[in-house]
Each structure stands twice: as structure tokens, then as C-alpha cells.
Amino acid sequence: MALRHVRQLRSARSARPVPAGGGGENRGGRRARLLRRPRPARAARRLRPVRRLGLAVAGALTATCALVAAPGVATAAPDGPTAPTSGDREARYGSYVALGDSYVSGPLIPLMRLDPAGCFRSTANYPALLARALRIPSYTDMSCGGADTTHMTRPQSVPLGSNRPQLDPLTRQTDLVTLSIGGNDFGIFGELTEVCPGLRPGDPTGNPCQRRYTVDGVDTLIDHAQQVSARVSTILRTIHERAPRAHVVLVGYPRIAPPQGSCPDVLPFADGDLRWLDAVERALNTSMAEAAERDGDTQYVDTYGVSLGHDACAPGSRAWIQGKDIDPLAAAHYHPRRSAMEGVAGQVFNALTAAARSGAE
């Protein structure tokens, strides 16, 4: 597992963000053909939004819900990664469906959508930025805060409404699907963010939370993260059945904790638990990467490696992840900021255009 992670990290470091005016252009109007079986990425890691996200940020919703977008065709944000500007560029995709949890939906990143409001879906999340960069004429964003793998095929009850099963919009015409899911399964992320900070005062330099979740010598949260792989594999099979033409991209989660050091004012975890939080996230991302590899027809995109130096402890605007305090005009606590969405969109854009170039050769 460690060797796979090193390989993935090296690969991720070589990726560049989406260029402001280009990248992946297909000149001469020639339509690029994406590989149906891209080379699967090897290990990585991450984790996911708070189980009771709706209750945690519902009070801040009124400060940021300023735009209503139709659920069928969403509108990309006014800025962020931009598409190539050549007038003869032909869009690679005509129908894009985005799936996932709050690390996709982007709670409290302005401007918020209201369809439904309880999903905390931003008009500047990475699907919106990616759709604009690729000039996709139609895309459907089904992501929703608090979602787990069961909500791909079942409706999700959220504050002020319900989100229909996320796979519902998939059809034979769908030609691009992105998915980030798994951190809410088994309550992984909720357990970490709701329990661990409260244990720090009693043992600030130790690992009280890891000890709490170690039962009979088994680290239960890492075990649960490993079990996510089978659940994601099932979802991938269903996606292929419903959208057989689609290029499917499984997107990992960006880094939350730093590789060393601590920042208790931002991430109030005991020192040892901060390293453990990172280990759980890496186990989850590895689990997802392995699901994509088994599937053989899904492209895995790492965002953990490229977010090195952009964890929640990073200074100022370098941080991609919000810390323990909600910023009602920027991000929910322990969730991505706008900068993270731009970084993730850039990684996915680069992966898709690289696959297109390989497929056209």
C-alpha cells in the first residue's frame, strides 16, 4: 500500500493546474476520443463531510443562498478554470452528470443553489468549474452534503427537502460522469470531526481518538475505510449499466491534515490523532483507487498528492480546506474552500485532456 501511494504521489506532483487560457485544445475541429480503459491510478487517500452537515450549517444558509439553478442544466461559476479559447474547439462531451457528497457539492462556497437547499450545492464547485472549462453544453449536478453510497440509488432526506437518487439522471446519452463518495459510509468523517476534537484536552500530544476506535487490536475506522472499496465498486458497475457510453471518473479527496506539525486553533486534534486522521484519509483514497482499478473502465484522479501544502493548516489563502470554524461566506467547517474546487477541477481537466490526447494518437 505504501509503495502504491508513493507512485501516486509522484504522478500527482507532475500534474499542472488548468491553464488560464488553454490546455487540452483539439485544433481543427477534430473530436477527441477518450480512452474507455484509461490506465488506473494507484493508491491515494481522503475522507468526507460531516454526517449532520445540514444541522451544522443551516443557520448560515440564508447568508449565502443567492442563486437558484435548475437541477437539469446547471450554470458554471463566472470564473475559475477556463476552457481553451480557440473558436474551432469542439466540446468533447454533451451530457455530464456529477455525483457525490459535500466534498463535491461545496457547502457555503458562494453562490449556493436551492435545488434543494439542504444539499448545500455551490455554483462554484468542481463540477461547475469543470463543465465550463470543457464547454459542456449540459450538465446535471446531483451531489449532496451528507450523501453516502446508498444515496446513489435511494433518495436522500435533507433539510428543507429531498434529493432524488443521484444515479437517476444517467441515460445512454450521458458521456461523462464524475464521482466522489465514501467518506460518509460507516460515519467515518462524522466520527472523526465530531468526537476527536473533544478528546484532545485530556491528551494533547497523544492519540486518544485512535485508541477509542481501536477495538481488540483492530483500527475500526481504517477497517471501515477499506470496506468502502466494495461499495464503490458496486456503484461503478451500476453507472456503467445505466450510462454505457460514459467516461467515468472517480475523484479522490484532497488532503485535510498536514504531513507533520499541528495547528490546534484550526484542527483541534491531539498530535497523534492528526497523523491518524491523515492515515484514515489515505486509506479511504486507496480504497477508492483500488475500486477503480478493479473496475477497469473507470479513471481514478488523485487530488491528495497535489494538495500537499494546501491542507487546513496551511497559512492564509494557501489552505484548500476550512478548519473547525464555519465561514458563512466561504466554506463549512472541515470542508473545501473555493480554492480546493479550482484545484480539483484542474486535476480532473488535465486527466481528461491527457486521456483524450492518448486516445487520439
Coordinates of N, CA and C in Angstrom, one line a residue, residues 150-250:
T150 N -25.3 4.7 -0.4 CA -26.7 4.3 -0.5 C -27.5 5.3 -1.3
H151 N -27.1 6.6 -1.2 CA -27.9 7.7 -1.8 C -27.6 7.8 -3.3
M152 N -26.8 6.9 -3.9 CA -26.7 6.8 -5.3 C -28.0 6.2 -5.9
T153 N -28.6 5.3 -5.2 CA -29.8 4.6 -5.7 C -31.1 4.8 -4.9
R154 N -30.9 5.6 -3.8 CA -32.1 5.9 -2.9 C -32.2 7.4 -2.7
P155 N -33.4 7.9 -2.5 CA -33.5 9.4 -2.2 C -32.8 9.7 -0.9
Q156 N -32.4 10.9 -0.7 CA -31.7 11.4 0.5 C -32.6 12.5 1.1
S157 N -33.0 12.3 2.3 CA -33.7 13.4 3.0 C -32.7 14.4 3.5
V158 N -33.0 15.7 3.2 CA -32.1 16.8 3.6 C -33.0 17.9 4.2
P159 N -32.4 18.8 5.0 CA -33.2 20.0 5.5 C -33.9 20.7 4.3
L160 N -35.1 20.9 4.5 CA -36.0 21.7 3.6 C -36.2 20.9 2.3
G161 N -36.1 19.6 2.3 CA -36.5 18.9 1.1 C -35.8 17.5 1.0
S162 N -35.7 17.0 -0.2 CA -35.1 15.7 -0.5 C -34.4 15.8 -1.8
N163 N -33.3 15.0 -1.9 CA -32.5 14.9 -3.1 C -32.8 13.5 -3.7
R164 N -33.3 13.4 -4.9 CA -33.6 12.2 -5.5 C -32.4 11.3 -5.7
P165 N -32.5 10.0 -6.0 CA -31.4 9.1 -6.1 C -30.4 9.7 -7.2
Q166 N -29.1 9.8 -6.8 CA -28.2 10.5 -7.6 C -28.0 9.9 -9.0
L167 N -28.2 8.6 -9.2 CA -28.0 8.0 -10.4 C -29.2 8.1 -11.4
D168 N -30.3 8.7 -10.9 CA -31.5 8.8 -11.7 C -31.2 9.5 -13.1
P169 N -30.4 10.6 -13.2 CA -30.3 11.3 -14.5 C -29.5 10.5 -15.5
L170 N -28.8 9.4 -15.1 CA -28.0 8.7 -16.1 C -28.8 8.1 -17.2
T171 N -28.3 8.3 -18.4 CA -29.0 7.7 -19.6 C -27.9 7.2 -20.6
R172 N -28.4 6.6 -21.6 CA -27.4 6.2 -22.7 C -26.8 7.4 -23.4
Q173 N -27.3 8.5 -23.2 CA -26.7 9.7 -23.8 C -25.7 10.4 -22.9
T174 N -25.6 10.0 -21.6 CA -24.6 10.5 -20.7 C -23.2 10.1 -21.2
D175 N -22.3 11.0 -21.4 CA -21.0 10.7 -21.9 C -19.9 11.1 -20.9
L176 N -20.2 11.7 -19.8 CA -19.2 11.9 -18.7 C -19.9 11.9 -17.4
V177 N -19.2 11.1 -16.4 CA -19.7 11.0 -15.1 C -18.5 11.2 -14.1
T178 N -18.6 12.1 -13.1 CA -17.6 12.2 -12.1 C -18.3 11.8 -10.8
L179 N -17.5 11.1 -9.9 CA -18.0 10.6 -8.6 C -16.9 10.8 -7.5
S180 N -17.3 11.3 -6.4 CA -16.5 11.3 -5.2 C -17.4 10.9 -4.1
I181 N -17.2 9.7 -3.5 CA -18.1 9.2 -2.4 C -17.4 8.2 -1.5
G182 N -17.9 8.1 -0.3 CA -17.3 7.0 0.6 C -17.0 7.5 2.0
G183 N -16.7 8.8 2.1 CA -16.3 9.3 3.4 C -17.4 9.3 4.5
N184 N -18.6 9.3 4.0 CA -19.8 9.3 5.0 C -20.2 7.9 5.3
D185 N -19.8 6.9 4.5 CA -20.1 5.5 4.8 C -19.5 5.1 6.1
F186 N -20.3 4.4 6.9 CA -19.9 3.9 8.2 C -19.7 5.1 9.2
G187 N -20.1 6.3 8.7 CA -20.0 7.5 9.6 C -18.5 7.9 9.8
I188 N -17.6 7.6 8.8 CA -16.2 7.8 9.0 C -15.9 9.2 9.3
F189 N -16.3 10.1 8.4 CA -15.9 11.5 8.6 C -16.6 12.2 9.8
G190 N -17.8 11.8 10.0 CA -18.6 12.3 11.2 C -17.9 11.9 12.5
E191 N -17.5 10.7 12.6 CA -16.8 10.2 13.9 C -15.6 11.0 14.1
L192 N -14.8 11.2 13.1 CA -13.5 12.0 13.2 C -13.7 13.4 13.7
T193 N -14.7 14.1 13.0 CA -14.8 15.5 13.3 C -15.7 15.8 14.5
E194 N -16.5 14.9 14.9 CA -17.4 15.2 16.0 C -16.9 14.7 17.3
V195 N -16.0 13.6 17.3 CA -15.6 13.0 18.5 C -14.1 13.4 18.8
C196 N -13.2 13.4 17.9 CA -11.8 13.6 18.1 C -11.5 14.9 18.8
P197 N -12.0 16.1 18.3 CA -11.6 17.3 18.9 C -11.9 17.4 20.4
G198 N -13.0 16.7 20.9 CA -13.3 16.8 22.3 C -12.4 15.9 23.2
L199 N -11.6 15.1 22.6 CA -10.7 14.2 23.3 C -9.3 14.9 23.5
R200 N -9.0 15.9 22.7 CA -7.7 16.5 22.7 C -7.3 17.1 24.1
P201 N -8.1 17.8 24.8 CA -7.7 18.4 26.0 C -7.1 17.4 27.0
G202 N -7.6 16.2 27.0 CA -7.1 15.2 28.0 C -5.8 14.6 27.7
D203 N -5.4 14.7 26.4 CA -4.1 14.1 26.0 C -3.6 14.8 24.7
P204 N -3.2 16.0 24.8 CA -3.0 16.8 23.6 C -1.8 16.3 22.7
T205 N -0.9 15.6 23.3 CA 0.2 15.1 22.5 C 0.1 13.6 22.1
G206 N -1.0 13.0 22.6 CA -1.2 11.5 22.3 C -2.1 11.3 21.2
N207 N -2.8 10.1 21.2 CA -3.7 9.7 20.2 C -5.0 9.1 20.8
P208 N -5.7 9.9 21.7 CA -6.8 9.4 22.4 C -8.0 8.9 21.5
C209 N -8.1 9.6 20.3 CA -9.2 9.2 19.4 C -8.9 7.9 18.7
Q210 N -7.7 7.7 18.3 CA -7.3 6.5 17.7 C -7.5 5.3 18.6
R211 N -7.1 5.5 19.9 CA -7.3 4.5 20.9 C -8.8 4.2 21.1
R212 N -9.6 5.2 21.1 CA -11.0 5.0 21.3 C -11.6 4.1 20.2
Y213 N -11.1 4.2 19.0 CA -11.7 3.5 17.8 C -10.9 2.2 17.5
T214 N -10.0 1.9 18.4 CA -9.2 0.6 18.2 C -9.9 -0.4 19.1
V215 N -10.4 -1.5 18.6 CA -11.2 -2.5 19.3 C -10.5 -3.8 19.1
D216 N -10.1 -4.5 20.2 CA -9.4 -5.8 20.1 C -8.3 -5.7 19.1
G217 N -7.5 -4.7 19.1 CA -6.4 -4.5 18.2 C -6.7 -4.1 16.8
V218 N -8.0 -3.9 16.5 CA -8.4 -3.5 15.1 C -8.8 -2.0 15.1
D219 N -8.1 -1.3 14.2 CA -8.5 0.1 14.0 C -9.7 0.2 13.2
T220 N -10.9 0.4 13.8 CA -12.2 0.2 13.2 C -12.4 1.3 12.0
L221 N -11.9 2.5 12.2 CA -12.1 3.5 11.1 C -11.3 3.1 9.9
I222 N -10.1 2.7 10.0 CA -9.3 2.3 8.9 C -9.9 1.1 8.2
D223 N -10.4 0.1 9.1 CA -11.1 -1.0 8.6 C -12.3 -0.6 7.7
H224 N -13.1 0.3 8.3 CA -14.3 0.8 7.5 C -13.9 1.5 6.2
A225 N -12.8 2.2 6.3 CA -12.3 2.9 5.0 C -12.0 1.9 4.0
Q226 N -11.4 0.8 4.4 CA -11.1 -0.3 3.4 C -12.3 -1.0 2.9
Q227 N -13.4 -1.1 3.7 CA -14.6 -1.7 3.2 C -15.4 -0.8 2.2
V228 N -15.1 0.4 2.2 CA -15.7 1.3 1.2 C -15.5 0.9 -0.2
S229 N -14.3 0.3 -0.4 CA -14.0 -0.1 -1.8 C -15.0 -1.0 -2.5
A230 N -15.5 -2.0 -1.8 CA -16.6 -2.9 -2.4 C -17.8 -2.1 -2.7
R231 N -18.2 -1.2 -1.8 CA -19.4 -0.4 -2.1 C -19.2 0.5 -3.3
V232 N -18.1 1.1 -3.4 CA -17.8 2.0 -4.6 C -17.8 1.1 -5.9
S233 N -17.3 -0.1 -5.8 CA -17.3 -1.0 -7.0 C -18.7 -1.2 -7.4
T234 N -19.6 -1.5 -6.5 CA -21.0 -1.7 -6.9 C -21.6 -0.5 -7.6
I235 N -21.3 0.7 -7.1 CA -21.8 1.9 -7.7 C -21.3 2.0 -9.1
L236 N -20.0 1.8 -9.3 CA -19.4 1.9 -10.6 C -20.0 1.0 -11.6
R237 N -20.3 -0.3 -11.2 CA -21.0 -1.2 -12.1 C -22.4 -0.7 -12.5
T238 N -23.1 -0.1 -11.6 CA -24.4 0.4 -11.9 C -24.3 1.6 -12.8
I239 N -23.3 2.5 -12.6 CA -23.1 3.6 -13.5 C -22.9 3.1 -15.0
H240 N -22.0 2.1 -15.1 CA -21.8 1.6 -16.5 C -23.0 1.0 -17.1
E241 N -23.9 0.3 -16.3 CA -25.1 -0.2 -16.8 C -26.0 0.8 -17.3
R242 N -26.2 1.9 -16.6 CA -27.1 3.0 -16.9 C -26.6 3.9 -18.0
A243 N -25.3 4.1 -18.0 CA -24.7 5.0 -18.9 C -23.5 4.4 -19.6
P244 N -23.8 3.4 -20.5 CA -22.7 2.6 -21.1 C -21.7 3.4 -22.0
R245 N -22.1 4.6 -22.4 CA -21.2 5.4 -23.3 C -20.3 6.3 -22.4
A246 N -20.6 6.4 -21.2 CA -19.9 7.5 -20.3 C -18.5 7.1 -20.0
H247 N -17.7 8.2 -20.0 CA -16.3 8.1 -19.5 C -16.5 8.4 -18.0
V248 N -16.2 7.5 -17.1 CA -16.4 7.6 -15.7 C -15.1 7.9 -15.0
V249 N -15.2 8.9 -14.1 CA -14.0 9.4 -13.4 C -14.3 9.4 -11.9
L250 N -13.5 8.6 -11.2 CA -13.6 8.6 -9.7 C -12.6 9.5 -9.1

